[in-house]
């Protein structure tokens, strides 16, 4: 029964996010207090991610260094540079610009693995890229934010580094250890972790929407527009580079999704914990979570349908 509930929540996560966000917009006071727990929600989601990672995955990282390097390079150049470019082109207010940069400099999110699965991409490659970008995040994210937003606000590299270690590295590490030590027990309740991750992300978004309800009504349209462009360009450039580098169809889909899909929950937590004086900085991350799942699902289904067509053409030619 609980396994079915978990599958339904995963399947209809977008609808749940939209419903909770709409409720938070209408009754913001009921959700504002949850912002105090966004770091805990994200840590829970990251623990769930850790239970899906095998020790073997780290060995595989060493077996395909060029492919992993390509993914990491794309992750920490395309989205950060797009974030900076969009901030300049649209002359975004300081807080929103900071939020867009935070989203762009974050590692890949767990949603990318789900979307790669939908697209029938290379799931192993997706997991490895997510692991690689997550491992690099404590250094790359603070460094890039400092370089790109240091002129806008005061950025503490050490404080951001510690935040990422607490809400990403430690929970993921504990999840990996739990999987290694309690493999059989974890297997019996493995359906719980995607459920926890899904609900954690939905609650993070609802909390930020509730906290910024009034501001969303005045500046939400601008943020939505920028976030949509950011996500679409990330997917498109990731796909283009995959083709340029001669990757096979499945890896092209995976690289594209990995580049365009961010750990936007981390962007929200970093905004709340490190830039409390810039409350709107958390808004792009919350909106990106909704947008990337909607656009990503459409893109993934399209890639899957094109993949089927290619296979049918091959079969006809045989």
PDB file of N, CA and C in Angstrom, residues 127-190:
ATOM      1  N   UNK A 127      23.298   9.196 -13.083  1.00  0.00           N
ATOM      2  CA  UNK A 127      23.641   9.061 -11.657  1.00  0.00           C
ATOM      3  C   UNK A 127      25.076   9.505 -11.410  1.00  0.00           C
ATOM      4  N   UNK A 128      25.995   9.090 -12.288  1.00  0.00           N
ATOM      5  CA  UNK A 128      27.407   9.447 -12.131  1.00  0.00           C
ATOM      6  C   UNK A 128      27.615  10.955 -12.236  1.00  0.00           C
ATOM      7  N   UNK A 129      26.919  11.604 -13.165  1.00  0.00           N
ATOM      8  CA  UNK A 129      27.045  13.054 -13.315  1.00  0.00           C
ATOM      9  C   UNK A 129      26.484  13.784 -12.100  1.00  0.00           C
ATOM     10  N   UNK A 130      25.367  13.287 -11.573  1.00  0.00           N
ATOM     11  CA  UNK A 130      24.781  13.897 -10.375  1.00  0.00           C
ATOM     12  C   UNK A 130      25.736  13.760  -9.188  1.00  0.00           C
ATOM     13  N   UNK A 131      26.313  12.586  -9.037  1.00  0.00           N
ATOM     14  CA  UNK A 131      27.273  12.337  -7.950  1.00  0.00           C
ATOM     15  C   UNK A 131      28.489  13.253  -8.104  1.00  0.00           C
ATOM     16  N   UNK A 132      29.023  13.335  -9.328  1.00  0.00           N
ATOM     17  CA  UNK A 132      30.220  14.140  -9.575  1.00  0.00           C
ATOM     18  C   UNK A 132      29.974  15.617  -9.276  1.00  0.00           C
ATOM     19  N   UNK A 133      28.870  16.168  -9.782  1.00  0.00           N
ATOM     20  CA  UNK A 133      28.588  17.597  -9.558  1.00  0.00           C
ATOM     21  C   UNK A 133      28.282  17.870  -8.089  1.00  0.00           C
ATOM     22  N   UNK A 134      27.665  16.905  -7.411  1.00  0.00           N
ATOM     23  CA  UNK A 134      27.375  17.060  -5.981  1.00  0.00           C
ATOM     24  C   UNK A 134      28.665  17.074  -5.159  1.00  0.00           C
ATOM     25  N   UNK A 135      29.613  16.203  -5.519  1.00  0.00           N
ATOM     26  CA  UNK A 135      30.892  16.161  -4.821  1.00  0.00           C
ATOM     27  C   UNK A 135      31.684  17.457  -5.018  1.00  0.00           C
ATOM     28  N   UNK A 136      31.531  18.076  -6.192  1.00  0.00           N
ATOM     29  CA  UNK A 136      32.251  19.318  -6.497  1.00  0.00           C
ATOM     30  C   UNK A 136      31.570  20.557  -5.907  1.00  0.00           C
ATOM     31  N   UNK A 137      30.300  20.403  -5.539  1.00  0.00           N
ATOM     32  CA  UNK A 137      29.498  21.562  -5.109  1.00  0.00           C
ATOM     33  C   UNK A 137      30.081  22.371  -3.948  1.00  0.00           C
ATOM     34  N   UNK A 138      30.622  21.737  -2.894  1.00  0.00           N
ATOM     35  CA  UNK A 138      31.132  22.546  -1.774  1.00  0.00           C
ATOM     36  C   UNK A 138      32.205  23.553  -2.185  1.00  0.00           C
ATOM     37  N   UNK A 139      32.946  23.252  -3.258  1.00  0.00           N
ATOM     38  CA  UNK A 139      33.969  24.182  -3.744  1.00  0.00           C
ATOM     39  C   UNK A 139      33.427  25.068  -4.857  1.00  0.00           C
ATOM     40  N   UNK A 140      32.813  24.434  -5.870  1.00  0.00           N
ATOM     41  CA  UNK A 140      32.422  25.177  -7.074  1.00  0.00           C
ATOM     42  C   UNK A 140      31.297  26.173  -6.838  1.00  0.00           C
ATOM     43  N   UNK A 141      30.271  25.784  -6.075  1.00  0.00           N
ATOM     44  CA  UNK A 141      29.132  26.684  -5.883  1.00  0.00           C
ATOM     45  C   UNK A 141      29.531  27.969  -5.142  1.00  0.00           C
ATOM     46  N   UNK A 142      30.196  27.886  -3.975  1.00  0.00           N
ATOM     47  CA  UNK A 142      30.614  29.130  -3.308  1.00  0.00           C
ATOM     48  C   UNK A 142      31.572  29.970  -4.158  1.00  0.00           C
ATOM     49  N   UNK A 143      32.490  29.282  -4.861  1.00  0.00           N
ATOM     50  CA  UNK A 143      33.465  29.998  -5.683  1.00  0.00           C
ATOM     51  C   UNK A 143      32.785  30.785  -6.798  1.00  0.00           C
ATOM     52  N   UNK A 144      31.855  30.138  -7.502  1.00  0.00           N
ATOM     53  CA  UNK A 144      31.163  30.792  -8.610  1.00  0.00           C
ATOM     54  C   UNK A 144      30.242  31.914  -8.117  1.00  0.00           C
ATOM     55  N   UNK A 145      29.563  31.686  -6.994  1.00  0.00           N
ATOM     56  CA  UNK A 145      28.700  32.740  -6.435  1.00  0.00           C
ATOM     57  C   UNK A 145      29.542  33.942  -6.031  1.00  0.00           C
ATOM     58  N   UNK A 146      30.693  33.678  -5.431  1.00  0.00           N
ATOM     59  CA  UNK A 146      31.595  34.767  -5.031  1.00  0.00           C
ATOM     60  C   UNK A 146      32.055  35.557  -6.255  1.00  0.00           C
ATOM     61  N   UNK A 147      32.424  34.851  -7.329  1.00  0.00           N
ATOM     62  CA  UNK A 147      32.915  35.509  -8.540  1.00  0.00           C
ATOM     63  C   UNK A 147      31.818  36.303  -9.249  1.00  0.00           C
ATOM     64  N   UNK A 148      30.600  35.766  -9.276  1.00  0.00           N
ATOM     65  CA  UNK A 148      29.521  36.369 -10.060  1.00  0.00           C
ATOM     66  C   UNK A 148      28.639  37.335  -9.281  1.00  0.00           C
ATOM     67  N   UNK A 149      28.506  37.108  -7.973  1.00  0.00           N
ATOM     68  CA  UNK A 149      27.597  37.949  -7.187  1.00  0.00           C
ATOM     69  C   UNK A 149      28.307  38.723  -6.085  1.00  0.00           C
ATOM     70  N   UNK A 150      29.629  38.592  -6.014  1.00  0.00           N
ATOM     71  CA  UNK A 150      30.394  39.280  -4.972  1.00  0.00           C
ATOM     72  C   UNK A 150      30.269  40.787  -5.027  1.00  0.00           C
ATOM     73  N   UNK A 151      29.989  41.314  -6.219  1.00  0.00           N
ATOM     74  CA  UNK A 151      29.823  42.767  -6.356  1.00  0.00           C
ATOM     75  C   UNK A 151      28.421  43.220  -5.950  1.00  0.00           C
ATOM     76  N   UNK A 152      27.485  42.259  -5.854  1.00  0.00           N
ATOM     77  CA  UNK A 152      26.102  42.585  -5.487  1.00  0.00           C
ATOM     78  C   UNK A 152      25.895  42.537  -3.974  1.00  0.00           C
ATOM     79  N   UNK A 153      26.397  41.476  -3.370  1.00  0.00           N
ATOM     80  CA  UNK A 153      26.223  41.268  -1.932  1.00  0.00           C
ATOM     81  C   UNK A 153      27.512  40.702  -1.344  1.00  0.00           C
ATOM     82  N   UNK A 154      27.612  40.719  -0.034  1.00  0.00           N
ATOM     83  CA  UNK A 154      28.766  40.115   0.629  1.00  0.00           C
ATOM     84  C   UNK A 154      28.599  38.596   0.620  1.00  0.00           C
ATOM     85  N   UNK A 155      29.582  37.913   0.069  1.00  0.00           N
ATOM     86  CA  UNK A 155      29.529  36.455  -0.059  1.00  0.00           C
ATOM     87  C   UNK A 155      30.627  35.839   0.806  1.00  0.00           C
ATOM     88  N   UNK A 156      30.231  34.972   1.730  1.00  0.00           N
ATOM     89  CA  UNK A 156      31.199  34.261   2.569  1.00  0.00           C
ATOM     90  C   UNK A 156      31.412  32.867   2.009  1.00  0.00           C
ATOM     91  N   UNK A 157      32.612  32.627   1.447  1.00  0.00           N
ATOM     92  CA  UNK A 157      32.922  31.325   0.864  1.00  0.00           C
ATOM     93  C   UNK A 157      32.831  30.230   1.920  1.00  0.00           C
ATOM     94  N   UNK A 158      33.403  30.495   3.088  1.00  0.00           N
ATOM     95  CA  UNK A 158      33.448  29.487   4.155  1.00  0.00           C
ATOM     96  C   UNK A 158      32.048  29.126   4.630  1.00  0.00           C
ATOM     97  N   UNK A 159      31.193  30.154   4.834  1.00  0.00           N
ATOM     98  CA  UNK A 159      29.823  29.910   5.312  1.00  0.00           C
ATOM     99  C   UNK A 159      29.031  29.085   4.305  1.00  0.00           C
ATOM    100  N   UNK A 160      29.177  29.401   3.003  1.00  0.00           N
ATOM    101  CA  UNK A 160      28.472  28.636   1.970  1.00  0.00           C
ATOM    102  C   UNK A 160      29.011  27.213   1.892  1.00  0.00           C
ATOM    103  N   UNK A 161      30.330  27.077   2.009  1.00  0.00           N
ATOM    104  CA  UNK A 161      30.950  25.752   1.990  1.00  0.00           C
ATOM    105  C   UNK A 161      30.376  24.877   3.106  1.00  0.00           C
ATOM    106  N   UNK A 162      30.305  25.432   4.314  1.00  0.00           N
ATOM    107  CA  UNK A 162      29.796  24.678   5.456  1.00  0.00           C
ATOM    108  C   UNK A 162      28.319  24.336   5.291  1.00  0.00           C
ATOM    109  N   UNK A 163      27.539  25.264   4.713  1.00  0.00           N
ATOM    110  CA  UNK A 163      26.111  25.008   4.471  1.00  0.00           C
ATOM    111  C   UNK A 163      25.922  23.824   3.541  1.00  0.00           C
ATOM    112  N   UNK A 164      26.726  23.783   2.475  1.00  0.00           N
ATOM    113  CA  UNK A 164      26.607  22.699   1.492  1.00  0.00           C
ATOM    114  C   UNK A 164      27.046  21.372   2.093  1.00  0.00           C
ATOM    115  N   UNK A 165      28.099  21.407   2.910  1.00  0.00           N
ATOM    116  CA  UNK A 165      28.552  20.184   3.574  1.00  0.00           C
ATOM    117  C   UNK A 165      27.446  19.641   4.476  1.00  0.00           C
ATOM    118  N   UNK A 166      26.771  20.530   5.205  1.00  0.00           N
ATOM    119  CA  UNK A 166      25.741  20.111   6.166  1.00  0.00           C
ATOM    120  C   UNK A 166      24.499  19.552   5.482  1.00  0.00           C
ATOM    121  N   UNK A 167      24.047  20.207   4.410  1.00  0.00           N
ATOM    122  CA  UNK A 167      22.764  19.795   3.823  1.00  0.00           C
ATOM    123  C   UNK A 167      22.903  18.899   2.603  1.00  0.00           C
ATOM    124  N   UNK A 168      24.123  18.743   2.076  1.00  0.00           N
ATOM    125  CA  UNK A 168      24.325  17.897   0.898  1.00  0.00           C
ATOM    126  C   UNK A 168      25.292  16.750   1.188  1.00  0.00           C
ATOM    127  N   UNK A 169      26.527  17.096   1.491  1.00  0.00           N
ATOM    128  CA  UNK A 169      27.578  16.081   1.601  1.00  0.00           C
ATOM    129  C   UNK A 169      27.315  15.093   2.738  1.00  0.00           C
ATOM    130  N   UNK A 170      27.033  15.592   3.944  1.00  0.00           N
ATOM    131  CA  UNK A 170      26.809  14.703   5.091  1.00  0.00           C
ATOM    132  C   UNK A 170      25.579  13.802   4.914  1.00  0.00           C
ATOM    133  N   UNK A 171      24.406  14.368   4.534  1.00  0.00           N
ATOM    134  CA  UNK A 171      23.237  13.484   4.345  1.00  0.00           C
ATOM    135  C   UNK A 171      23.435  12.446   3.249  1.00  0.00           C
ATOM    136  N   UNK A 172      24.048  12.854   2.127  1.00  0.00           N
ATOM    137  CA  UNK A 172      24.306  11.893   1.049  1.00  0.00           C
ATOM    138  C   UNK A 172      25.265  10.807   1.546  1.00  0.00           C
ATOM    139  N   UNK A 173      26.302  11.228   2.256  1.00  0.00           N
ATOM    140  CA  UNK A 173      27.261  10.269   2.800  1.00  0.00           C
ATOM    141  C   UNK A 173      26.614   9.287   3.764  1.00  0.00           C
ATOM    142  N   UNK A 174      25.736   9.802   4.632  1.00  0.00           N
ATOM    143  CA  UNK A 174      25.031   8.927   5.575  1.00  0.00           C
ATOM    144  C   UNK A 174      24.107   7.952   4.846  1.00  0.00           C
ATOM    145  N   UNK A 175      23.491   8.436   3.752  1.00  0.00           N
ATOM    146  CA  UNK A 175      22.635   7.560   2.943  1.00  0.00           C
ATOM    147  C   UNK A 175      23.424   6.430   2.307  1.00  0.00           C
ATOM    148  N   UNK A 176      24.623   6.756   1.804  1.00  0.00           N
ATOM    149  CA  UNK A 176      25.489   5.738   1.185  1.00  0.00           C
ATOM    150  C   UNK A 176      25.924   4.704   2.230  1.00  0.00           C
ATOM    151  N   UNK A 177      26.309   5.197   3.411  1.00  0.00           N
ATOM    152  CA  UNK A 177      26.745   4.302   4.489  1.00  0.00           C
ATOM    153  C   UNK A 177      25.598   3.390   4.933  1.00  0.00           C
ATOM    154  N   UNK A 178      24.402   3.993   5.084  1.00  0.00           N
ATOM    155  CA  UNK A 178      23.229   3.201   5.486  1.00  0.00           C
ATOM    156  C   UNK A 178      22.937   2.106   4.469  1.00  0.00           C
ATOM    157  N   UNK A 179      23.053   2.460   3.179  1.00  0.00           N
ATOM    158  CA  UNK A 179      22.809   1.472   2.119  1.00  0.00           C
ATOM    159  C   UNK A 179      23.835   0.336   2.190  1.00  0.00           C
ATOM    160  N   UNK A 180      25.099   0.694   2.461  1.00  0.00           N
ATOM    161  CA  UNK A 180      26.163  -0.308   2.499  1.00  0.00           C
ATOM    162  C   UNK A 180      26.044  -1.232   3.711  1.00  0.00           C
ATOM    163  N   UNK A 181      25.661  -0.667   4.868  1.00  0.00           N
ATOM    164  CA  UNK A 181      25.610  -1.449   6.099  1.00  0.00           C
ATOM    165  C   UNK A 181      24.289  -2.193   6.298  1.00  0.00           C
ATOM    166  N   UNK A 182      23.210  -1.585   5.786  1.00  0.00           N
ATOM    167  CA  UNK A 182      21.885  -2.159   6.031  1.00  0.00           C
ATOM    168  C   UNK A 182      21.169  -2.465   4.719  1.00  0.00           C
ATOM    169  N   UNK A 183      21.907  -3.041   3.793  1.00  0.00           N
ATOM    170  CA  UNK A 183      21.391  -3.230   2.432  1.00  0.00           C
ATOM    171  C   UNK A 183      20.031  -3.918   2.388  1.00  0.00           C
ATOM    172  N   UNK A 184      19.872  -5.044   3.088  1.00  0.00           N
ATOM    173  CA  UNK A 184      18.625  -5.800   3.024  1.00  0.00           C
ATOM    174  C   UNK A 184      17.472  -5.038   3.670  1.00  0.00           C
ATOM    175  N   UNK A 185      17.747  -4.405   4.801  1.00  0.00           N
ATOM    176  CA  UNK A 185      16.702  -3.633   5.481  1.00  0.00           C
ATOM    177  C   UNK A 185      16.300  -2.412   4.660  1.00  0.00           C
ATOM    178  N   UNK A 186      17.300  -1.756   4.064  1.00  0.00           N
ATOM    179  CA  UNK A 186      17.025  -0.587   3.228  1.00  0.00           C
ATOM    180  C   UNK A 186      16.184  -0.990   2.020  1.00  0.00           C
ATOM    181  N   UNK A 187      16.480  -2.169   1.472  1.00  0.00           N
ATOM    182  CA  UNK A 187      15.762  -2.647   0.288  1.00  0.00           C
ATOM    183  C   UNK A 187      14.272  -2.817   0.573  1.00  0.00           C
ATOM    184  N   UNK A 188      13.954  -3.216   1.796  1.00  0.00           N
ATOM    185  CA  UNK A 188      12.557  -3.441   2.169  1.00  0.00           C
ATOM    186  C   UNK A 188      11.760  -2.142   2.257  1.00  0.00           C
ATOM    187  N   UNK A 189      12.448  -1.043   2.541  1.00  0.00           N
ATOM    188  CA  UNK A 189      11.748   0.247   2.706  1.00  0.00           C
ATOM    189  C   UNK A 189      12.266   1.295   1.714  1.00  0.00           C
ATOM    190  N   UNK A 190      12.879   0.839   0.610  1.00  0.00           N
ATOM    191  CA  UNK A 190      13.474   1.782  -0.332  1.00  0.00           C
ATOM    192  C   UNK A 190      12.456   2.714  -0.978  1.00  0.00           C
TER     193      UNK A 190
END
